[in-house]
Coordinates of C-alpha atoms in Angstrom, one line a residue:
X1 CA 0.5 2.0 -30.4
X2 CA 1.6 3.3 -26.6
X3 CA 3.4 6.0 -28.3
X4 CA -0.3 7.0 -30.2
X5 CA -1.9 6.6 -26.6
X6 CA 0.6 8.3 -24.8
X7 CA 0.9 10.9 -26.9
X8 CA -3.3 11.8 -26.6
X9 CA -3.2 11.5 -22.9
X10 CA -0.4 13.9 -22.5
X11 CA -2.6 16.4 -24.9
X12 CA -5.5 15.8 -22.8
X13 CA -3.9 16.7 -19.8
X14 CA -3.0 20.0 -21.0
X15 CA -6.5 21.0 -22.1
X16 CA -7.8 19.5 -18.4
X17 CA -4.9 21.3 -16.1
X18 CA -4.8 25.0 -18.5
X19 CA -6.9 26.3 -15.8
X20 CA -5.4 28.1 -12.4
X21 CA -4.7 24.6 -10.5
X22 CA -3.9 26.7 -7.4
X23 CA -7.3 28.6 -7.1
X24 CA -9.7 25.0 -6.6
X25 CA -9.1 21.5 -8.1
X26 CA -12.6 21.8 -8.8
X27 CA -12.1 24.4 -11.9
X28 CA -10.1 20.9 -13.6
X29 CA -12.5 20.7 -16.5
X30 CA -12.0 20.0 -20.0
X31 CA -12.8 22.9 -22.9
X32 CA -16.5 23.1 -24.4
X33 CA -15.7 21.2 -27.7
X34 CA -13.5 18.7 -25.9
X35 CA -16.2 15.5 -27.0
X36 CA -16.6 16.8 -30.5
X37 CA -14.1 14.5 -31.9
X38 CA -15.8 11.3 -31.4
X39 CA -12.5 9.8 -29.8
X40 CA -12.2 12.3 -27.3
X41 CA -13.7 10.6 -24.9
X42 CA -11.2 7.6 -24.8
X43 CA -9.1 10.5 -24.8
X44 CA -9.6 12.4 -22.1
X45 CA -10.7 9.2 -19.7
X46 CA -6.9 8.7 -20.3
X47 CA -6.0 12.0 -19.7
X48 CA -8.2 10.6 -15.9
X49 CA -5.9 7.7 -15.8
X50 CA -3.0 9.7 -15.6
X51 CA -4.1 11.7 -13.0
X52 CA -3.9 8.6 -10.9
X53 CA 0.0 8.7 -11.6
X54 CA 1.0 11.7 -12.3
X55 CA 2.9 13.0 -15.7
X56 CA 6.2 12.5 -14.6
X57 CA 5.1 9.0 -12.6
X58 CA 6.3 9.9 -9.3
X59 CA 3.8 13.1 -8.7
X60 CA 0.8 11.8 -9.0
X61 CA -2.2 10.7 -7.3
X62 CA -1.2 7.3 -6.4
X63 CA 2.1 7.9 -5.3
X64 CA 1.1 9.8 -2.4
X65 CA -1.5 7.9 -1.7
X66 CA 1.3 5.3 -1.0
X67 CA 3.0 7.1 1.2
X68 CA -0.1 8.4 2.9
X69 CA -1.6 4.5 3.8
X70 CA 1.7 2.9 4.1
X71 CA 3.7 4.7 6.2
X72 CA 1.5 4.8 8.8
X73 CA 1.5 0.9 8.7
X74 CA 3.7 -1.2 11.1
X75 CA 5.4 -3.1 7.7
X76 CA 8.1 -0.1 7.5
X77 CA 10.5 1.9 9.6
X78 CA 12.7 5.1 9.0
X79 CA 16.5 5.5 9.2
X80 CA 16.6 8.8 9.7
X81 CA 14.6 12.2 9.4
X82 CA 13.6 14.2 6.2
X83 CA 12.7 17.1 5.2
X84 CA 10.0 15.7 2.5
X85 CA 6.7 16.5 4.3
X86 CA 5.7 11.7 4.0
X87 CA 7.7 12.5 7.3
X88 CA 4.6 13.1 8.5
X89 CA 2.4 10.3 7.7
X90 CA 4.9 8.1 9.1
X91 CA 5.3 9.5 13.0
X92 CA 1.4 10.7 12.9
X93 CA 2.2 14.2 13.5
X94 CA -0.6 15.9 11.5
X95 CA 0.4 18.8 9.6
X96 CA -3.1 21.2 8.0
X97 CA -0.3 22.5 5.4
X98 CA 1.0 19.1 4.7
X99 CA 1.9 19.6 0.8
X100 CA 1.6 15.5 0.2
X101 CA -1.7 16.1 1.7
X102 CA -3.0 19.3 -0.2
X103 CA -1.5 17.4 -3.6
X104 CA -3.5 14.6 -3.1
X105 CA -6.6 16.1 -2.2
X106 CA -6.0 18.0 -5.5
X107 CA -5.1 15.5 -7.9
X108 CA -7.9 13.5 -6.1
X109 CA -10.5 16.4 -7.3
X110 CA -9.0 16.5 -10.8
X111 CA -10.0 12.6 -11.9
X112 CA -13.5 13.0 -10.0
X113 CA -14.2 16.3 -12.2
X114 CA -12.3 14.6 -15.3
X115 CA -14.4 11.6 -14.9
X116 CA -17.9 13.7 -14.3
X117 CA -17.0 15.2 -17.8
X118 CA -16.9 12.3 -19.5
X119 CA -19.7 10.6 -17.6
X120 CA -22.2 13.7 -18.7
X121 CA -21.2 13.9 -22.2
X122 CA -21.6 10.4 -23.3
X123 CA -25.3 8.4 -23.4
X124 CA -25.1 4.8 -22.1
X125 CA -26.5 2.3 -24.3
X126 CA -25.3 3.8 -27.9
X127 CA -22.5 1.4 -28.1
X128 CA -20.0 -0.9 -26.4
X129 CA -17.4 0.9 -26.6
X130 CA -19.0 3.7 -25.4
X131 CA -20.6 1.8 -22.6
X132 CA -16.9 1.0 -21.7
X133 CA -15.5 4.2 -21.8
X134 CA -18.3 5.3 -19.1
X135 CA -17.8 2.4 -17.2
X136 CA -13.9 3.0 -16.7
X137 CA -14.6 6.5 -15.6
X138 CA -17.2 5.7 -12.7
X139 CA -14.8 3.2 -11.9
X140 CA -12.1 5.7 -11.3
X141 CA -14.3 8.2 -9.7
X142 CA -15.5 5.3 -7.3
X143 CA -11.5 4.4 -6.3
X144 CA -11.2 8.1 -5.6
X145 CA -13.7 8.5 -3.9
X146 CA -13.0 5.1 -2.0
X147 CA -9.2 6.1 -0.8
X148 CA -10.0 9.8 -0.3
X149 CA -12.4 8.4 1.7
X150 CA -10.3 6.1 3.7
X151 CA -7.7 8.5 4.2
X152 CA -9.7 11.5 5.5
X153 CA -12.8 9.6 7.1
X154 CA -13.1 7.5 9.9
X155 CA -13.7 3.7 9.4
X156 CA -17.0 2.7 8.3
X157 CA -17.6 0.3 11.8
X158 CA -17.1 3.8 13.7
X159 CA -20.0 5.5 12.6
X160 CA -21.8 6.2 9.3
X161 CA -22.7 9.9 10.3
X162 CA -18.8 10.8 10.9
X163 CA -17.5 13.5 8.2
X164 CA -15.6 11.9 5.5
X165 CA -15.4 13.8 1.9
X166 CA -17.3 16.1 -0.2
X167 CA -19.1 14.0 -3.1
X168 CA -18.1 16.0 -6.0
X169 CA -20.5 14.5 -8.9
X170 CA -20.6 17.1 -11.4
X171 CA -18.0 19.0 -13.8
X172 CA -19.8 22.6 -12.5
X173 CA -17.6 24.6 -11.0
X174 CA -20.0 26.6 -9.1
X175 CA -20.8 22.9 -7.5
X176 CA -19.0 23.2 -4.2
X177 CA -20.2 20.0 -1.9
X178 CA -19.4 20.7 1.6
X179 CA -18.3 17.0 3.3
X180 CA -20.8 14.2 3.4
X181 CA -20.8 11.3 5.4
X182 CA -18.8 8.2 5.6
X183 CA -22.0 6.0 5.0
X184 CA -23.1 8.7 2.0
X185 CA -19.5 8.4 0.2
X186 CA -19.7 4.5 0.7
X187 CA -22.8 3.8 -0.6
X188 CA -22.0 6.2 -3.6
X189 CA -18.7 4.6 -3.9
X190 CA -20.8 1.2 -4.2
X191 CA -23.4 2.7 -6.8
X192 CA -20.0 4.3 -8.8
X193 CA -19.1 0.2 -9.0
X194 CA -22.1 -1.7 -9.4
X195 CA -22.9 1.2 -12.7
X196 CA -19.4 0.3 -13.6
X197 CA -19.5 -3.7 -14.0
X198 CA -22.9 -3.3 -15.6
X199 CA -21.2 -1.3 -18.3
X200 CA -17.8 -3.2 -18.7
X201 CA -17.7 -5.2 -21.2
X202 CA -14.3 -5.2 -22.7
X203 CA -11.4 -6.3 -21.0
X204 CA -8.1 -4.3 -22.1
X205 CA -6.1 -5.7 -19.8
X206 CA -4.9 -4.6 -16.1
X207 CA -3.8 -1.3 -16.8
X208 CA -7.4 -0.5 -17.6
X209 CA -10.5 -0.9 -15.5
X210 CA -12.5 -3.8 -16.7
X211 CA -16.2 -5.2 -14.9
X212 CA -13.4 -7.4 -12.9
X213 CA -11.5 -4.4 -11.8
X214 CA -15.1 -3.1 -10.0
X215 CA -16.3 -6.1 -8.8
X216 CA -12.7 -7.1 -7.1
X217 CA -13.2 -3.5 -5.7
X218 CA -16.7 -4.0 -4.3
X219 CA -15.2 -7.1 -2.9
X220 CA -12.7 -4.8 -0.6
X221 CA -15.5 -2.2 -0.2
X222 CA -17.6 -4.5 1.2
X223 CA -15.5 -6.0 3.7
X224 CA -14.6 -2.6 4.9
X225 CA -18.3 -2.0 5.7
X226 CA -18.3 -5.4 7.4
X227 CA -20.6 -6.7 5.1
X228 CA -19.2 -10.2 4.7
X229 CA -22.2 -12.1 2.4
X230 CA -21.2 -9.3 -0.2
X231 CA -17.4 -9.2 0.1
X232 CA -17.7 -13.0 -0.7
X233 CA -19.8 -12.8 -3.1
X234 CA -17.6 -10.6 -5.1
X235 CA -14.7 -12.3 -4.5
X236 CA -15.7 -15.1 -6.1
X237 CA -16.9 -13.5 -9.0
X238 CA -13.1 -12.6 -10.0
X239 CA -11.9 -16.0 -8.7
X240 CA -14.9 -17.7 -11.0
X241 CA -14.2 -15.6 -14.3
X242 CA -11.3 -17.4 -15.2
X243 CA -9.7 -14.1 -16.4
X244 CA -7.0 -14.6 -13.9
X245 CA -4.7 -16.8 -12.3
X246 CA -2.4 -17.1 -9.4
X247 CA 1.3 -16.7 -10.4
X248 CA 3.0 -19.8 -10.2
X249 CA 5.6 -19.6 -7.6
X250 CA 8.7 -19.6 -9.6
X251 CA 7.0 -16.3 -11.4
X252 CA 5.3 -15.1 -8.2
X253 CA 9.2 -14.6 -6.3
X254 CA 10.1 -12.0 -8.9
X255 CA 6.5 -10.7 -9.2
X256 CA 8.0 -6.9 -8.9
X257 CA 9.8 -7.2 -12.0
X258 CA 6.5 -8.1 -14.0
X259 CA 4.7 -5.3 -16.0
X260 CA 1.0 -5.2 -15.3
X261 CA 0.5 -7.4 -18.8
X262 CA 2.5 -9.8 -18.2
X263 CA 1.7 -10.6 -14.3
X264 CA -1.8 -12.8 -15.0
X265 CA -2.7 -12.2 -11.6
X266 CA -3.0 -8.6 -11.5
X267 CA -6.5 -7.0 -12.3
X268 CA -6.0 -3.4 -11.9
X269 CA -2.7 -1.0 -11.7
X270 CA -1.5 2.2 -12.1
X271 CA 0.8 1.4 -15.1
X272 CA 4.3 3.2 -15.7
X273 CA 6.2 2.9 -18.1
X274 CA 10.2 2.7 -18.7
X275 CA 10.8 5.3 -21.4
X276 CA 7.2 8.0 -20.7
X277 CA 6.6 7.5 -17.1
X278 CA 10.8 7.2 -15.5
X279 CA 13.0 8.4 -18.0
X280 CA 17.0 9.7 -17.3
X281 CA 17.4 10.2 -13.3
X282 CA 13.1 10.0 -12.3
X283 CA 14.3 6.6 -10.3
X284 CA 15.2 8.9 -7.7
X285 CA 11.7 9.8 -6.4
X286 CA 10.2 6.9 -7.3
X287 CA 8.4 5.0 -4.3
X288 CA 11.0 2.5 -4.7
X289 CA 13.8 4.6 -4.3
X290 CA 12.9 5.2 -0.6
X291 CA 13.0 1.9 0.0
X292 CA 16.1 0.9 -1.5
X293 CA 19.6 1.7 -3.3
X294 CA 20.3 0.0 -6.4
X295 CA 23.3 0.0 -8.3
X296 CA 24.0 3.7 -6.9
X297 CA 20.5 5.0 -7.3
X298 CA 18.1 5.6 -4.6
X299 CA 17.9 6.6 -1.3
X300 CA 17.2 3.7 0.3
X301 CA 16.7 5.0 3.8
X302 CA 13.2 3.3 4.7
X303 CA 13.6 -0.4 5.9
X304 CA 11.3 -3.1 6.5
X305 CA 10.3 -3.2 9.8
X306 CA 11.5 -5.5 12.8
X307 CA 7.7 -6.8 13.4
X308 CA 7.4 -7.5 9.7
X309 CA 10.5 -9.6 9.6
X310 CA 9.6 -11.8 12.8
X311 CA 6.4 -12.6 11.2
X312 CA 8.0 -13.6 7.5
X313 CA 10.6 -15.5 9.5
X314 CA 8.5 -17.8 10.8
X315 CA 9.1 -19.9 8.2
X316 CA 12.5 -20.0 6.7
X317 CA 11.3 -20.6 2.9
X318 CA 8.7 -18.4 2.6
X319 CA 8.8 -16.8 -1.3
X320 CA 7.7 -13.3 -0.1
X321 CA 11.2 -12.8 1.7
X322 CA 12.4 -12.7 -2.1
X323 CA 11.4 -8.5 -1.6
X324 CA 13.3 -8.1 1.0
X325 CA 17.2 -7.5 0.6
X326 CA 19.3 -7.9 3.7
X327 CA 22.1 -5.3 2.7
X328 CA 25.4 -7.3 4.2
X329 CA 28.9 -6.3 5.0
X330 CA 31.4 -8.2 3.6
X331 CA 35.3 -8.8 5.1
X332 CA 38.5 -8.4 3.5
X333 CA 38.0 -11.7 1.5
X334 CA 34.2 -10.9 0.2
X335 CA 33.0 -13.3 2.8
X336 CA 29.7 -12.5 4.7
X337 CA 30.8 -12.1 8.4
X338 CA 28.8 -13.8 10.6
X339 CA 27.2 -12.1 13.7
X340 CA 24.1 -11.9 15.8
X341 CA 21.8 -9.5 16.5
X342 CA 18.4 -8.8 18.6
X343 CA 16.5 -5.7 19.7
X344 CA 16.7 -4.4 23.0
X345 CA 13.3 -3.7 24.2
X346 CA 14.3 -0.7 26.9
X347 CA 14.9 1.7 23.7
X348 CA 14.0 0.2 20.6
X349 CA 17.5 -0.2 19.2
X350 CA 18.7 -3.1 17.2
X351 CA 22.5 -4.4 18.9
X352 CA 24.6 -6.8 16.4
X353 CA 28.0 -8.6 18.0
X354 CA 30.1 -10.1 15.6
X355 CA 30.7 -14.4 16.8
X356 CA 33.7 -16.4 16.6
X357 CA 33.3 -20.3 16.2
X358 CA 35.6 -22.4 17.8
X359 CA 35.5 -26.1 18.0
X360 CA 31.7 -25.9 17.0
X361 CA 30.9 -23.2 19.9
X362 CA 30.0 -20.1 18.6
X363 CA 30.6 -16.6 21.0
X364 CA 30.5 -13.2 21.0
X365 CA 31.4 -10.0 22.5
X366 CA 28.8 -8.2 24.5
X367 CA 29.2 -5.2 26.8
X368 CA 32.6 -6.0 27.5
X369 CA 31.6 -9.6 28.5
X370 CA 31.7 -12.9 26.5
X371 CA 28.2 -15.1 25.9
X372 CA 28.4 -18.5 24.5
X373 CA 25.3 -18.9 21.4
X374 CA 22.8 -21.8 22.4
X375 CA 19.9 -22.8 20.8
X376 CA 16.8 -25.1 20.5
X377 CA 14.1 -26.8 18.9
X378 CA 10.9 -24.6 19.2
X379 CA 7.9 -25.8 16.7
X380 CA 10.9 -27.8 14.2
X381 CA 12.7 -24.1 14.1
X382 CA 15.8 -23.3 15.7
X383 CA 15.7 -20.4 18.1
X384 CA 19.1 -18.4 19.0
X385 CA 19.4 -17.1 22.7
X386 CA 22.3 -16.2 25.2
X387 CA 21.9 -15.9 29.1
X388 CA 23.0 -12.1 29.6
X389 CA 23.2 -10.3 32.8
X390 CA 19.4 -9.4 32.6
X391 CA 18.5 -13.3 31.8
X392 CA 17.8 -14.9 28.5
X393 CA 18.0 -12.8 25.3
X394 CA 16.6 -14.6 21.8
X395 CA 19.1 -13.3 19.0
X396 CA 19.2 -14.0 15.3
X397 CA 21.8 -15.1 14.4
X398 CA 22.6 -14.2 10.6
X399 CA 25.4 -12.0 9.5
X400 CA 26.7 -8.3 10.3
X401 CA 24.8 -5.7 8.1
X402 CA 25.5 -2.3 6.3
X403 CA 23.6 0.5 8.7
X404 CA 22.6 3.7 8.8
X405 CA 22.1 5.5 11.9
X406 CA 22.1 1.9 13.9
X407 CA 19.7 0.6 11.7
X408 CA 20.2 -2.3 9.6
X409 CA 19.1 -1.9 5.8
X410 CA 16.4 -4.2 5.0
X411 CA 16.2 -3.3 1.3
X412 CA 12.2 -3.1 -0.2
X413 CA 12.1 -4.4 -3.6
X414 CA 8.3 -4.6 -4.3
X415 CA 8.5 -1.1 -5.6
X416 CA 11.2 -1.7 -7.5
X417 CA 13.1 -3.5 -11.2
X418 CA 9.9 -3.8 -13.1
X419 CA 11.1 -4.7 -16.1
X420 CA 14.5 -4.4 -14.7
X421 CA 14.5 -0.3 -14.2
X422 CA 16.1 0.5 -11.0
X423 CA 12.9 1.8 -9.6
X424 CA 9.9 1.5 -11.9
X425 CA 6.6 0.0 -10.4
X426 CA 3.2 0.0 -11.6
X427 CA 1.0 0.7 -8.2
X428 CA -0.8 -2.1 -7.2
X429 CA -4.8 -1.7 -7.0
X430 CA -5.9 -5.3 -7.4
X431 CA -5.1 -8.3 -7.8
X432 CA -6.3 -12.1 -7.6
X433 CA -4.4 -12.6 -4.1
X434 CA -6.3 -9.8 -2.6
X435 CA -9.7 -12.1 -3.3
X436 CA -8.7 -14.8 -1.7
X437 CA -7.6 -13.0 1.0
X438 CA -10.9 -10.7 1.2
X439 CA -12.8 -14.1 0.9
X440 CA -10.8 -15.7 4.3
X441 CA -11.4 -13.0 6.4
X442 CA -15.0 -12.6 5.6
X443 CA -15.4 -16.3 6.5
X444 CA -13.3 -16.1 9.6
X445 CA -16.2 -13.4 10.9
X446 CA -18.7 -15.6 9.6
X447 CA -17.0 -18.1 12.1
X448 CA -16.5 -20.5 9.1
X449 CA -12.7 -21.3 10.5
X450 CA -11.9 -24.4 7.9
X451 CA -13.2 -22.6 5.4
X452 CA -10.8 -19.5 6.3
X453 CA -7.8 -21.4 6.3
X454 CA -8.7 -23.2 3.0
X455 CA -8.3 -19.8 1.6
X456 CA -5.0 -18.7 2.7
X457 CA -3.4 -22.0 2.3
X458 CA -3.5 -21.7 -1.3
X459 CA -1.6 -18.3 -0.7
X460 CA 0.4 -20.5 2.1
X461 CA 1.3 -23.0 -0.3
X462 CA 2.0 -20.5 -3.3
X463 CA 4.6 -19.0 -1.1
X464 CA 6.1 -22.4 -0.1
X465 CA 5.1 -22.4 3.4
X466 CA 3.2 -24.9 5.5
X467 CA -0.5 -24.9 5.3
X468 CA -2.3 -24.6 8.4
X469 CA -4.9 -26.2 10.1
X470 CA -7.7 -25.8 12.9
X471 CA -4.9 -27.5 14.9
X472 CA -1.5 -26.1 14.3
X473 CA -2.5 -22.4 14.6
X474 CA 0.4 -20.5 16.7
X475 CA 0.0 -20.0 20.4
X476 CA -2.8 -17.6 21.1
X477 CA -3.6 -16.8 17.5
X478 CA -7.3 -17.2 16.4
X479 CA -8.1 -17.7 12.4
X480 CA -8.8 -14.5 12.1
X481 CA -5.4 -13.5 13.6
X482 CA -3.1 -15.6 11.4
X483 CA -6.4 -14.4 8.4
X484 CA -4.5 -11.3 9.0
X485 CA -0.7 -12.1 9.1
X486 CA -1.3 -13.7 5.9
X487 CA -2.9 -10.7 4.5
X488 CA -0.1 -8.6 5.9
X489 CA 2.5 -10.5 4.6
X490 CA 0.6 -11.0 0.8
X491 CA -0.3 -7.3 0.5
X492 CA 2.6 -5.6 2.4
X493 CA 4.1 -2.4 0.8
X494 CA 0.7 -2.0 -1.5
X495 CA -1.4 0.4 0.9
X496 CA -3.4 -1.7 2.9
X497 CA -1.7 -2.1 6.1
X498 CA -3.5 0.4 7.8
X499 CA -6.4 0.7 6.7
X500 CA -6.5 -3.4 7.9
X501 CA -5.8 -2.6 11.3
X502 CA -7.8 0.6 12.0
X503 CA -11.3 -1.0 10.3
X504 CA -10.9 -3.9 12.3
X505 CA -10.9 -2.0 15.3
X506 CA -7.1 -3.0 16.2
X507 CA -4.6 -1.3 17.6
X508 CA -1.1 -0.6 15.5
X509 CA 1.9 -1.4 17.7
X510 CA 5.0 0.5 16.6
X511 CA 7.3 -0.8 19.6
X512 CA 9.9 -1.2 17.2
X513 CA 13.2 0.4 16.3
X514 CA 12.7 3.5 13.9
X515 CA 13.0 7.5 13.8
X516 CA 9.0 7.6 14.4
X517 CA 10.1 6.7 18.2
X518 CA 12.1 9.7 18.1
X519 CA 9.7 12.5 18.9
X520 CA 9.4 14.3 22.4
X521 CA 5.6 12.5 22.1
X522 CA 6.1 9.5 19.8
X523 CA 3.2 7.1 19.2
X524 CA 4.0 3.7 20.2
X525 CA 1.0 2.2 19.8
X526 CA -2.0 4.0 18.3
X527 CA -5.9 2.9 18.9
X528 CA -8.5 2.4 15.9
X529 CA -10.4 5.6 17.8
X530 CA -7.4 7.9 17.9
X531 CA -8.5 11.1 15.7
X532 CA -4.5 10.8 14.0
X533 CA -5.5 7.7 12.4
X534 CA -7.3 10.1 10.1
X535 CA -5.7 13.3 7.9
X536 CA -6.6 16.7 8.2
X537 CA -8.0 18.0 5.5
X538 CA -6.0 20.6 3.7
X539 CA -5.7 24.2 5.1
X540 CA -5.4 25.4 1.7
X541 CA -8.9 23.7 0.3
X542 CA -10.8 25.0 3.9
X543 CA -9.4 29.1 2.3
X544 CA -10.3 28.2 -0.6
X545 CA -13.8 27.1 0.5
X546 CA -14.4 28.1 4.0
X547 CA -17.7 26.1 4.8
X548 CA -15.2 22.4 4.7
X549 CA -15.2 21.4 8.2
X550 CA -11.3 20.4 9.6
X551 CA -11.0 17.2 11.1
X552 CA -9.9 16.9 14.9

């Protein structure tokens, strides 16, 4: 059966891309008598779905989506430089000719027209199935339209009148929309959803969209606008339709090695596959291999970054370390070798000294001096410091690690070993976490703080961390605050990072070890109003149609 699917939605994709893809991804059309065949439809909405990731699964529309939202985040750091143009995205140094940017923008134009075709050639109401197929495809057009507009608008809360997209909403290709507004793409992107889950009535499963799939979207939608009777609302609808559950947390610790099917919590995702999607040596430039090298393969050269892993430290069992992969150095004997390590704040640059124990002291060479390792109780968790010349420096004290460049390699594996491939991963769109998470936040605005943290402990308690309460919060934190750890540390490495920060007017702080420092003008922290939060829009789309207004 994939083999019969695959095999149409590879045909599809020829008659949709035989056009000049260079000219305007507005000329992505299918042929006249694509929908005589009554199961061209289904056909060519997954010829769409494979448009979101790309035909050789690495070059598509959600992989540089990825790199676009989450290397801008604060959850990551790079090891070196690159010549691949994500370099980019990640040290905020906008580039018009950016070819991440221009593909995106592209395969971003291809679905919307794919999914126009389909919508105008079938009649809502003649069957289910039909009513389905339509469905799917506003639903895709509305996710497009959604990210496209995250990435190249402002946020919603700074202005509805801004410039975000043009609203492509036909297959002509004399129809060239010039940029609408961020309050005209949301509200389309909202009509796209509400049409959808009217219309959904089948549930294939999560690598299809289903009415679940649009209403967990409206959810997010809806809490971007601020709108936080709605984004509860919608959340709950998921939550209440018993289609999904939470992954146990046995299940949940391996959750990347899950296909889409067979993780119950996950509603929506771009689905590869092990034989179509990453066949022979494709690991290599897969998502995953950036963030990791496994068993020879990958580059694993971006790490997880020092803020990321104070905040997952905090509590020593939490299950959502089990994606992160301290890569250690082993002595002589295949023993770990023990060492600590901290971050010295003057230049952003991790320092590891190997210890000695003797006698039950533990020390360590420093700058040609000799510190003694004390500790003590801080909240029930032992904290690492030594008096240096400068006064009292906290440490972790672990084991020495493998580096590159001075950076230690914190392996990523959330984009990695599903279904034990090196690097195969099925990009993340929605799943049941997300609504609980969505649901918390909204509450914590609506200044229902018990009701907040009733949320996130069930993610809290999932992950086998303490659940907290109106009186244990950390020092300074509000609910919202720790709202938003919780949501960084659920959803980090699936896109949402900075689209978090920025739409809840905060600022990202990248004080922390990494090549983005490296730059004659580096960005250590970067404001929610700072016009780099948002991408220019491709030099070669503003040739192709002159009237596009560039971003500043």
């Amino acid at each position: 059966m994939k083999k019969i699917i695959y095999t149409s939605l590879l045909a599809i994709t020829a008659v949709f891309t035989s056009c000049d893809l260079d000219r305007s991804p507005f000329t992505e059309i299918a042929a006249e008598d694509l929908f005589q065949d009554p199961g061209a439809a289904q056909a060519a909405t997954l010829g769409n779905y494979l448009f979101l990731k790309g035909d050789k699964g690495y070059d598509g529309w959600s992989d540089d989506l990825h790199r676009m939202s989450e290397y801008s985040g604060d959850n990551v750091m790079i090891s070196g430089g690159t010549t691949d143009p994500l370099f980019f995205f990640y040290n905020y140094q906008r580039n018009p000719n950016n070819s991440r940017n221009n593909r995106f923008w592209s395969n971003s134009f291809k679905a919307i027209v794919g999914t126009n075709r389909v919508i105008e050639s079938l009649t809502e109401g003649v069957s289910e199935e039909e009513d389905q197929v339509i469905g799917e495809n506003y639903y895709i057009r509305a996710l497009v339209f959604f990210q496209m507009g995250n990435v190249f608008g402002k946020p919603y809360n700074q202005g509805t009148e801004n410039l975000s997209i043009p609203l492509k909403l036909t297959s002509d290709i004399t129809d060239l929309p010039d940029r609408n507004t961020v309050g005209e793409v949301y509200d389309q992107v909202i009509a796209d959803l509400l049409k959808a889950e009217a219309l959904m009535t089948i549930n294939k499963g999560a690598s299809f969209a289903s009415k679940e799939a649009a209403q967990a979207l409206l959810s997010r939608v809806y809490l971007y606008m601020g709108d936080n009777v709605k984004a509860i609302e919608y959340a709950d609808k998921v939550t209440g339709s018993g289609t999904y559950t939470l992954l146990p947390s046995n299940r949940f610790e391996v959750m990347n090695t899950l296909a889409p099917a067979e993780n119950e919590e996950a509603i929506f995702s771009i689905t590869l596959t092990k034989d179509i999607d990453i066949p022979g040596t494709e690991d290599w430039y897969t998502i995953g291999s950036f963030y990791a090298n496994i068993d020879g393969v990958g580059w694993g050269e971006m790490y997880a970054s020092q803020t990321y892993l104070e905040l997952i430290n905090q509590n020593e069992g939490d299950l959502r370390k089990s994606f992160i992969e301290p890569q250690y150095l082993l002595d002589g004997s295949g023993q770990r070798i023990p060492a600590v390590y901290w971050v010295d704040d003057s230049d952003y640059t991790y320092v590891f000294a190997r210890t000695t124990e003797s006698a039950g002291t533990v020390t360590f060479d420093y700058d040609g001096n000799n510190y003694t390792l004390e500790s003590e109780d801080v909240g029930g968790k032992t904290q690492y410091y030594f008096n240096g010349p400068s006064g009292r420096q906290d440490v972790t004290f672990d084991f020495d690690m493998d580096k590159r460049n001075g950076y230690p390699k914190f392996f990523i594996l959330k984009a990695s070993q599903q279904e034990n491939d090196l690097h195969l991963w099925s990009p993340t769109v929605s799943r049941l976490a997300e609504m609980y998470l969505n649901k918390a936040e909204a509450l914590a605005k609506q200044g229902a703080d018990q009701l907040a943290l009733d949320e996130i402990n069930v993610l809290r308690n999932r992950a086998n961390v303490p659940e907290y309460t109106l009186t244990t919060l950390p020092a300074g934190k509000t609910v919202l605050d720790v709202v938003l750890d919780e949501r960084r540390l659920e959803l980090a490495f699936e896109g949402h990072r900075k689209f978090d920060v920025y739409r809840n007017s905060r600022t990202m702080n990248r004080r922390y070890p990494g090549t983005h420092l490296n730059n004659s003008s580096p960005f250590y922290e970067i404001e929610s109003t700072n016009n780099v939060i948002i991408e220019f829009i491709p030099e070669q789309q503003i040739l192709i149609q002159p009237t596009l207004i560039q971003n500043d």
